[in-house]
Short mmCIF file of C-alpha atoms in Angstrom, two decimals:
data_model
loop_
_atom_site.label_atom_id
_atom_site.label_comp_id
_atom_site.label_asym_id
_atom_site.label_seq_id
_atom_site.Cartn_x
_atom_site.Cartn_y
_atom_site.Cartn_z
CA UNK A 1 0.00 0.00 0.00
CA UNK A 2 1.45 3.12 -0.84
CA UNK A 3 2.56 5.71 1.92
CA UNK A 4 0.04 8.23 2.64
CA UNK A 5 1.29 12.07 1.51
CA UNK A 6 3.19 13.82 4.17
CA UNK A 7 5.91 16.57 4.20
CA UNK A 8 8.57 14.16 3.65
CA UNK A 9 6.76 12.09 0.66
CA UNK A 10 5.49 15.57 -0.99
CA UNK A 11 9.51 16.40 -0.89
CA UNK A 12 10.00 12.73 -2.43
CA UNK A 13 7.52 13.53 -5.16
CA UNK A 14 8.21 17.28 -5.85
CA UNK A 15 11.20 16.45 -7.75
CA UNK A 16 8.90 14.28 -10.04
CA UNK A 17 6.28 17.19 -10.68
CA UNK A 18 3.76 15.30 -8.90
CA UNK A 19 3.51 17.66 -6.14
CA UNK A 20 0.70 19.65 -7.43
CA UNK A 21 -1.07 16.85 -8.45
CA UNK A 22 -2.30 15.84 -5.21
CA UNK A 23 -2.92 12.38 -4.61
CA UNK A 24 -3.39 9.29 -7.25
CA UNK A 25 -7.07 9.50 -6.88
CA UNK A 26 -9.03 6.56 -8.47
CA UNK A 27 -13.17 6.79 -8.60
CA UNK A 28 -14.54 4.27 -6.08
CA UNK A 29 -16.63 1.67 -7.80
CA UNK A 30 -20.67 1.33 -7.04
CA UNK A 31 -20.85 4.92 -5.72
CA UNK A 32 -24.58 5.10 -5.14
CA UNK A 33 -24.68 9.17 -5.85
CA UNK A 34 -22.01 10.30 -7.99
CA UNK A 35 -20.27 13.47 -7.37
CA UNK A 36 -21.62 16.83 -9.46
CA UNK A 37 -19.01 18.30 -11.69
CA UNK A 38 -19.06 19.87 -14.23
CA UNK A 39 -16.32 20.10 -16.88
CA UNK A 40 -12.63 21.09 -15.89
CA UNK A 41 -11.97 24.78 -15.67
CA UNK A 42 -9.65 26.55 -17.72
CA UNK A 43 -7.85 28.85 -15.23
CA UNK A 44 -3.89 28.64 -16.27
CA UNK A 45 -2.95 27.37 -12.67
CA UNK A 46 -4.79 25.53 -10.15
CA UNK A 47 -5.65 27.35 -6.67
CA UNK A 48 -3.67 24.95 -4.52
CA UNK A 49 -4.86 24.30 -1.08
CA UNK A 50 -3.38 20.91 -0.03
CA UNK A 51 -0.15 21.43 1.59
CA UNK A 52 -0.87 23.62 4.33
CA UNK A 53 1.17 26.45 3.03
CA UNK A 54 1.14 30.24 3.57
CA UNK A 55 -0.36 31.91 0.75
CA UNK A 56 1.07 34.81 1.72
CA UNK A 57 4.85 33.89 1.91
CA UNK A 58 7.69 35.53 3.54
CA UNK A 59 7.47 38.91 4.89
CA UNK A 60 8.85 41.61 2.77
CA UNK A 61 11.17 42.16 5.23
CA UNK A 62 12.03 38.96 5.10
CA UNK A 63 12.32 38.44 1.25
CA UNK A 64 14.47 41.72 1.49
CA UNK A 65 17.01 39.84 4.08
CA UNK A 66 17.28 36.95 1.91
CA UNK A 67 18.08 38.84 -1.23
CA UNK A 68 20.40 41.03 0.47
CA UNK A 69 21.95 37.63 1.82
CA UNK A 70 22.81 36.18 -1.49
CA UNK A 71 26.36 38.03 -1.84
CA UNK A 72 27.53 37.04 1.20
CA UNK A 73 26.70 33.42 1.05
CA UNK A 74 29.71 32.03 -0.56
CA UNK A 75 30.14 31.35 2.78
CA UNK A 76 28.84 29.52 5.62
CA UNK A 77 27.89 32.81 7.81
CA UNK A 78 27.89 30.54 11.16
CA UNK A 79 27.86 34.24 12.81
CA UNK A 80 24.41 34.60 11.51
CA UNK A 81 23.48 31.45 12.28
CA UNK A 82 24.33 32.00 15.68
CA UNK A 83 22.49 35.22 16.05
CA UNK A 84 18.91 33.78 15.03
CA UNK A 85 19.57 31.19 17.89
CA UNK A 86 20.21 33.79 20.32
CA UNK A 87 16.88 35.84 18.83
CA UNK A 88 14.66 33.00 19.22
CA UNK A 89 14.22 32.61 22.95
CA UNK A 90 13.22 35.79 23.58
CA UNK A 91 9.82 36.03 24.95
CA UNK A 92 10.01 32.04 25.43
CA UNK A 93 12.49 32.24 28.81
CA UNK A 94 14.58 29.68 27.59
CA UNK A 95 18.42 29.69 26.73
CA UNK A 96 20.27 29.97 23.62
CA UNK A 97 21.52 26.61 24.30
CA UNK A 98 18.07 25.27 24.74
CA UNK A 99 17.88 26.44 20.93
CA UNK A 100 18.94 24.33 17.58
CA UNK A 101 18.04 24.99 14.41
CA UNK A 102 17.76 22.49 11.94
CA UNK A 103 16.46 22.26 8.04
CA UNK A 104 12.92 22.92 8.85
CA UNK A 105 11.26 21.00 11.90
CA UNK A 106 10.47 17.63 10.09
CA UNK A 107 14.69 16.92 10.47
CA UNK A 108 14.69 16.92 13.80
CA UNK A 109 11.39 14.69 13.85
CA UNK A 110 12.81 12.08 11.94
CA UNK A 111 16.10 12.05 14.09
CA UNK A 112 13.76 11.58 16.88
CA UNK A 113 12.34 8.59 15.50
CA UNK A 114 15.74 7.01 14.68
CA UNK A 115 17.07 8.01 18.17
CA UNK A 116 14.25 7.14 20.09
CA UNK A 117 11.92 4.44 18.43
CA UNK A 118 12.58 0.74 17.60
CA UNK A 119 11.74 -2.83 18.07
CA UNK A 120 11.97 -2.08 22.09
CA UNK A 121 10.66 1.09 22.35
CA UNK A 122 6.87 1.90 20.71
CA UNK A 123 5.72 5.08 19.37
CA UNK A 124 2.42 6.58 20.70
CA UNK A 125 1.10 9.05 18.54
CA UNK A 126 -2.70 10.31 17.48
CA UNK A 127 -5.36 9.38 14.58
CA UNK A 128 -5.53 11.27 12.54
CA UNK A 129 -2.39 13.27 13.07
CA UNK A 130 0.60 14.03 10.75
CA UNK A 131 2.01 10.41 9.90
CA UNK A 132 5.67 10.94 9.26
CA UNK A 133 6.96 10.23 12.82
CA UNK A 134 4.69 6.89 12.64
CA UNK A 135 6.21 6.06 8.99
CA UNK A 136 9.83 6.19 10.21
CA UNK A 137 9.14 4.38 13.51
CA UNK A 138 7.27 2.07 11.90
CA UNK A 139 10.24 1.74 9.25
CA UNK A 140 12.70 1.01 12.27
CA UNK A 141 10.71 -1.88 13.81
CA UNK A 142 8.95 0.37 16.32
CA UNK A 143 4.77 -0.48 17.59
CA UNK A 144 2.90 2.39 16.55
CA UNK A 145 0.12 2.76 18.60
CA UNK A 146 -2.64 5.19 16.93
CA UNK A 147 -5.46 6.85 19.29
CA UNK A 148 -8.52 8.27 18.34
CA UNK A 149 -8.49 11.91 18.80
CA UNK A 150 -11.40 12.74 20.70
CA UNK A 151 -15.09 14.12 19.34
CA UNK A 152 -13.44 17.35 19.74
CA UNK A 153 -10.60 17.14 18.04
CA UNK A 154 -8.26 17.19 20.95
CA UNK A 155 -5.79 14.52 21.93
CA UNK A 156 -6.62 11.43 23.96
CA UNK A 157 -3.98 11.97 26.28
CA UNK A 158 -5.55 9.74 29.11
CA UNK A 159 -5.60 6.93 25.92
CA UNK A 160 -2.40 7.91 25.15
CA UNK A 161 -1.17 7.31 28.42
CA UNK A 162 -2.99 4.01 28.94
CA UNK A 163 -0.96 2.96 25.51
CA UNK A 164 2.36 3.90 26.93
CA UNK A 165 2.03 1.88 29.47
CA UNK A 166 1.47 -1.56 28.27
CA UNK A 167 4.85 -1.78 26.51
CA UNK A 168 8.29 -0.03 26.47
CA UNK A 169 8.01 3.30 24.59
CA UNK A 170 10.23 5.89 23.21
CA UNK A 171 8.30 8.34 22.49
CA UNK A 172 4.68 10.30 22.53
CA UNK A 173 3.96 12.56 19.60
CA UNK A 174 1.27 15.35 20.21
CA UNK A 175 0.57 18.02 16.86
CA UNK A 176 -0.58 20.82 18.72
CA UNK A 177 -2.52 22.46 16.90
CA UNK A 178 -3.23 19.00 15.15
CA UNK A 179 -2.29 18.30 11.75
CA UNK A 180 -4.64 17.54 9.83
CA UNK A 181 -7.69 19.02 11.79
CA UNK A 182 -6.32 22.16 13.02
CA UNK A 183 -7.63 21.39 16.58
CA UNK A 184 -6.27 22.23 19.91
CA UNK A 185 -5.10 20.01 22.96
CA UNK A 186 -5.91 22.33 25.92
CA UNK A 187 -2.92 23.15 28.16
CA UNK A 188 -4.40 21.80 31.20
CA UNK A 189 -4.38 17.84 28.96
CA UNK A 190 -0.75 18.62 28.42
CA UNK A 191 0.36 18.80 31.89
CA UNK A 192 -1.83 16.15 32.78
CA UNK A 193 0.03 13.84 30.05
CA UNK A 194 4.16 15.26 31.35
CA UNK A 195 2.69 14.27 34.99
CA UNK A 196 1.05 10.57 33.99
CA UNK A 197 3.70 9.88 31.38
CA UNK A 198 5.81 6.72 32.07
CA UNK A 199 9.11 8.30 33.18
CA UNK A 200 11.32 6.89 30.52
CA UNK A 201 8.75 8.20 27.50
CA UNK A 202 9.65 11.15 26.03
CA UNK A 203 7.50 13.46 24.57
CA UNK A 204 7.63 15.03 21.00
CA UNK A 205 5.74 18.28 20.89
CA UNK A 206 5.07 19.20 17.37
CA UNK A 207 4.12 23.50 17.55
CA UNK A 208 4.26 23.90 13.76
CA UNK A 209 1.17 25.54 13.51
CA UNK A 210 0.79 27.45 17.32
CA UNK A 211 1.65 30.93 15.53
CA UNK A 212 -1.58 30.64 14.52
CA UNK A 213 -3.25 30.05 17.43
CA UNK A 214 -4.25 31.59 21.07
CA UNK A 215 -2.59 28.85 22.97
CA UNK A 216 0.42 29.41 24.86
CA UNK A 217 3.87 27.26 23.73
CA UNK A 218 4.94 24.79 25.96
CA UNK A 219 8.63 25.78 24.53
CA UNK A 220 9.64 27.24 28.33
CA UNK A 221 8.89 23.81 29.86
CA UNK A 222 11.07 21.80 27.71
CA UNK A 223 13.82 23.99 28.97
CA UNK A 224 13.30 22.70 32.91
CA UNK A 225 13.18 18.88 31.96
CA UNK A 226 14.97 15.99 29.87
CA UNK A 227 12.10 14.77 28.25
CA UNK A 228 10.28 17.13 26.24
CA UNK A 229 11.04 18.33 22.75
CA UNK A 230 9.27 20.93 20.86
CA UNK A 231 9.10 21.42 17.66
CA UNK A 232 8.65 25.08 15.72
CA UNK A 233 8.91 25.68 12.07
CA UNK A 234 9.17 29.10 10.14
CA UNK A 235 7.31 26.93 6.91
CA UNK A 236 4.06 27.85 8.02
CA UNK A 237 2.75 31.24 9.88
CA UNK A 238 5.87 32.87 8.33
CA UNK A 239 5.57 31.44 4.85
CA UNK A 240 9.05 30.52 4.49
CA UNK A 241 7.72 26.63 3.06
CA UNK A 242 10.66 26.69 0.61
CA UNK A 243 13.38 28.15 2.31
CA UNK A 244 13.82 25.39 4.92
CA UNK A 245 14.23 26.93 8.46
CA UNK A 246 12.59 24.82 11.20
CA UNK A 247 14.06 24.82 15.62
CA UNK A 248 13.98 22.21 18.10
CA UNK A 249 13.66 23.46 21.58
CA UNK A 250 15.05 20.68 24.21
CA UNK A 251 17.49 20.21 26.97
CA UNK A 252 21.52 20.58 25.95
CA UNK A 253 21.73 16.35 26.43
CA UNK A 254 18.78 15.90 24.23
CA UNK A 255 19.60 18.38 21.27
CA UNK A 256 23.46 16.75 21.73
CA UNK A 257 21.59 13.39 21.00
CA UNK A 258 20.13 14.90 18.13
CA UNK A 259 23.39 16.34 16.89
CA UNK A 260 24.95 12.96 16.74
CA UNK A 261 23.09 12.19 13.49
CA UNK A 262 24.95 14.40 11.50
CA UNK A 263 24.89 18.24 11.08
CA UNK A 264 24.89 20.65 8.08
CA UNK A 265 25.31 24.55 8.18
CA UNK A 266 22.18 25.91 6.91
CA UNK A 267 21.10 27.85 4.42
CA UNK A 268 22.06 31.78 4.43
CA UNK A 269 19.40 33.42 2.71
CA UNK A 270 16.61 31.05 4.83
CA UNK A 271 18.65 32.47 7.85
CA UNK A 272 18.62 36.01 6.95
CA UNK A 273 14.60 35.48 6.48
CA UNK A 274 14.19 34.05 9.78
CA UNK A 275 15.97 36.77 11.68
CA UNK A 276 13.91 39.38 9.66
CA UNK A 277 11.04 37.37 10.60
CA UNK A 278 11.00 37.55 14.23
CA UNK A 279 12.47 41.07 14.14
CA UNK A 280 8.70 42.13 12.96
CA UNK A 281 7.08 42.19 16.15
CA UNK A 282 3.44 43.04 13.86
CA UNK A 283 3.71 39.91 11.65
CA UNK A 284 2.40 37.40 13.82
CA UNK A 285 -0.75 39.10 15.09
CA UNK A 286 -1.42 40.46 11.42
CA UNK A 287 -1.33 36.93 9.46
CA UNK A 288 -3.16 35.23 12.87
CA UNK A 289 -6.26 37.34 12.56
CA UNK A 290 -5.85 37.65 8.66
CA UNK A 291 -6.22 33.46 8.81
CA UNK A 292 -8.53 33.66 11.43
CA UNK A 293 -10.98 35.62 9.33
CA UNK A 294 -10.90 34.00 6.53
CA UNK A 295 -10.98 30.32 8.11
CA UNK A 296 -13.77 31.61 10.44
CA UNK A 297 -15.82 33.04 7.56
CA UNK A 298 -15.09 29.38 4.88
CA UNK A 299 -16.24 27.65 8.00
CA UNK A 300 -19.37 29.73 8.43
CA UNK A 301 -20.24 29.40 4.50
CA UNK A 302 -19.78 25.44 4.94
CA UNK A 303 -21.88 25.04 7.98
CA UNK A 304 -24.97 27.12 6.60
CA UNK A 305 -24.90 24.47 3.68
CA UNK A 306 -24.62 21.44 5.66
CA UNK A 307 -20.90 20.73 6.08
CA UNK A 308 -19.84 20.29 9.47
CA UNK A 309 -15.84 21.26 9.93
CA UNK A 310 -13.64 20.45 12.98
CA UNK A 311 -12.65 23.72 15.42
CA UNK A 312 -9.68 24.73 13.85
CA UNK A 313 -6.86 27.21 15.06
CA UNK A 314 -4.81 26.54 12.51
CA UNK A 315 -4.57 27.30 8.86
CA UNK A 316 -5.98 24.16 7.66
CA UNK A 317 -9.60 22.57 8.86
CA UNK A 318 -11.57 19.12 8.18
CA UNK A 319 -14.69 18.92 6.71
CA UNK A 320 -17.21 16.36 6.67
CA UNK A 321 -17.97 15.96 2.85
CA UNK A 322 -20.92 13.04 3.77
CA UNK A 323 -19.68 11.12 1.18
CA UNK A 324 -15.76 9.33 -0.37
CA UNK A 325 -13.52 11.67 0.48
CA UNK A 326 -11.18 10.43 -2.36
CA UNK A 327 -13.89 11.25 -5.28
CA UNK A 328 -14.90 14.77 -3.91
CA UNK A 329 -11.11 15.75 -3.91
CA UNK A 330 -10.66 14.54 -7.48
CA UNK A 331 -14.03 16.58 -8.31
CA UNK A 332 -12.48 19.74 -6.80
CA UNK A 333 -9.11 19.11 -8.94
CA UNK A 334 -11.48 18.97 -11.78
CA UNK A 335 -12.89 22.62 -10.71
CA UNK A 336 -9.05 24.12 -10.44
CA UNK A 337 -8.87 23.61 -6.84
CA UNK A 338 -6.84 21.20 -5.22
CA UNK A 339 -7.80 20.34 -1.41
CA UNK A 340 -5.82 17.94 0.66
CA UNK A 341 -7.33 14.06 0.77
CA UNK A 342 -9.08 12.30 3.57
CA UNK A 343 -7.19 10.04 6.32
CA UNK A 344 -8.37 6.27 6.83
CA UNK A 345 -10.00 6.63 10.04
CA UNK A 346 -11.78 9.67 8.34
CA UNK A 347 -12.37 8.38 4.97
CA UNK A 348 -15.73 11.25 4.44
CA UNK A 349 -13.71 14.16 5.92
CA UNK A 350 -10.95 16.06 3.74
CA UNK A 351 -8.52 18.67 4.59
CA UNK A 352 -8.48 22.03 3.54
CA UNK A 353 -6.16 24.47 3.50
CA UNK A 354 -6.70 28.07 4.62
CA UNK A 355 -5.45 30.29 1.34
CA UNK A 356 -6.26 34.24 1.24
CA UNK A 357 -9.59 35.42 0.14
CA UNK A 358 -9.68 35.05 -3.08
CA UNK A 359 -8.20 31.65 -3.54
CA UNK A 360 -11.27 30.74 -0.94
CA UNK A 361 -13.58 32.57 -3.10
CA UNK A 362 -12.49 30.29 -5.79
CA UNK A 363 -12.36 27.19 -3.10
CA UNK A 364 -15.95 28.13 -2.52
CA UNK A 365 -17.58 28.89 -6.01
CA UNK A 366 -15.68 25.16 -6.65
CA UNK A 367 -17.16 23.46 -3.82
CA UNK A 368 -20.71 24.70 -4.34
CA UNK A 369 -20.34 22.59 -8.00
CA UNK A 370 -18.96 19.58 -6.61
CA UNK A 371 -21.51 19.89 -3.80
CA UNK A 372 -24.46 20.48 -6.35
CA UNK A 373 -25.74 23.11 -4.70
#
């Protein structure tokens, strides 16, 4: 069975020009109500709402810094490097050598699964949630216990727990907000889960998306104790997808166990972007509420026609399609707009992506055909 798409297969099939493609999506046979649709539209490029990027990109500030990096990075600027490590903390009480910054945050994900996953220690991770932590642990030999998020969208973390228990494990993996569904684990579940844990689990915090959210990081904990790791990305609230720029936040003896896989100096002009990034003290707030508005409002136009969606905070939401999730996506691609797919627990839900207005305009005036309304 092929993998499902995930960061690290839509990197896998980029090179190939699938990425925009989507999914292989066949028709499912005996379909008792066949999607509406009506012939593909000719737009010159689809509206493409499937990866969970920013529409926006990076900042201007930011795209300035990067261009303004390019003659200087003939070499490895390690200076620079450094001082993006040192501006990261702030506002987060931790210390600089709490801070490592890696090739985006699905490196240091990966390494965790290598380090920390295997035939005697199981992975315990949600369903649906993002699936390349499971893939590689599963890939080393690992149990990889799925639980069900709950009706809310939040983690199971008493289930979670439960799981951990009944076998060795390496490691717990919370997406917070969740990945696909955009949902949030409330803070109060978190602690609950670092004070039940089994004491040898460790716990892989995933904050790709919390820019984008109300919630509070958990980033100042994993500074006080060995076995929490948190994960932040520039890819997604800061639109920097492309240019590769992702931190994991941990105690010196666990990033030092990361390092030991290798390390790479990274890119200059994604560095110069990321300092100009959190130099902007407007740009989260701005692009939060922009989402938020235009997330909030798709939502609203969804549920007045009968599609219920998940609470998102997020830039990406599930909604309940009430039929194959597989055939409605390939009826969108046929309208110009490609969505995300469905998950097998979920096979009637599909993920969308939060673009700006008027790619959701076009989302919408898509989805209304498919829909038949």
């Amino acid at each position: 069975m092929p993998l499902p798409t995930s960061r690290r297969r839509f990197l896998q099939l980029a090179g190939t020009g699938l990425a925009l493609a989507g999914n292989p999506l066949a028709a499912v046979a005996g379909t008792p109500r066949p999607l509406a649709a009506s012939p593909a539209r000719s737009d010159p490029a689809p509206i493409l709402l499937n990866f969970n990027e920013c529409p926006y990109g990076p900042s201007p500030a930011a795209q300035q810094a990067a261009r303004d990096s390019v003659a200087a990075s003939g070499r490895y600027q390690f200076a620079l490097a450094g001082e993006l490590r040192d501006a990261f903390p702030h506002g987060e009480q931790l210390d600089p050598k709490q801070v490592r910054l890696f090739p985006g945050s699905s490196e240091p994900l990966n390494r965790a699964a290598l380090l920390w996953t295997g035939p005697e220690a199981a992975l315990v991770t949600a369903d649906p949630t993002f699936e390349t932590l499971g893939e590689m642990a599963a890939a080393r030999g690992a149990l990889v216990q799925r639980i069900a998020l709950r009706a809310d969208g939040a983690h199971d973390v008493r289930a979670m727990v439960d799981a951990a228990r009944q076998q060795p494990t390496g490691l717990i993996y919370i997406c917070n907000p969740n990945n696909p569904t955009g949902s949030i684990t409330p803070r109060a579940d978190l602690d609950w889960l670092l004070a039940n844990k089994p004491a040898a689990t460790r716990v892989l915090l995933d904050e790709a998306y919390l820019q984008y959210s109300e919630q509070a990081s958990l980033a100042g904990e994993a500074g006080k104790r060995d076995d929490l790791i948190v994960l932040r990305t520039f890819f997604k609230l800061y639109g920097m997808a492309g240019l590769r720029l992702g931190v994991a936040i941990a105690a010196p003896a666990r990033l030092a166990e990361l390092a030991t896989l290798g390390d790479n100096p990274l890119p200059v002009p994604a560095l110069a972007a990321g300092l100009a990034s959190l130099r902007d003290p407007l740009l989260v707030p701005q692009r939060r509420l922009q989402n938020a508005q235009v997330r909030q409002a798709t939502i609203a136009w969804l549920g007045k026609r009968g599609f219920a969606c998940i609470p998102s905070e997020a830039n990406c939401f599930m909604v309940d399609v009430g039929r194959n999730g597989a055939e409605w996506v390939a009826a969108m691609k046929a309208q110009g707009v490609v969505i995300g797919r469905s998950w097998p627990i979920w096979p009637q839900r599909v993920r969308i992506t939060v673009g700006s207005e008027a790619e959701m305009e076009r989302f919408r005036d898509a989805f209304a055909i498919v829909a038949g309304q």
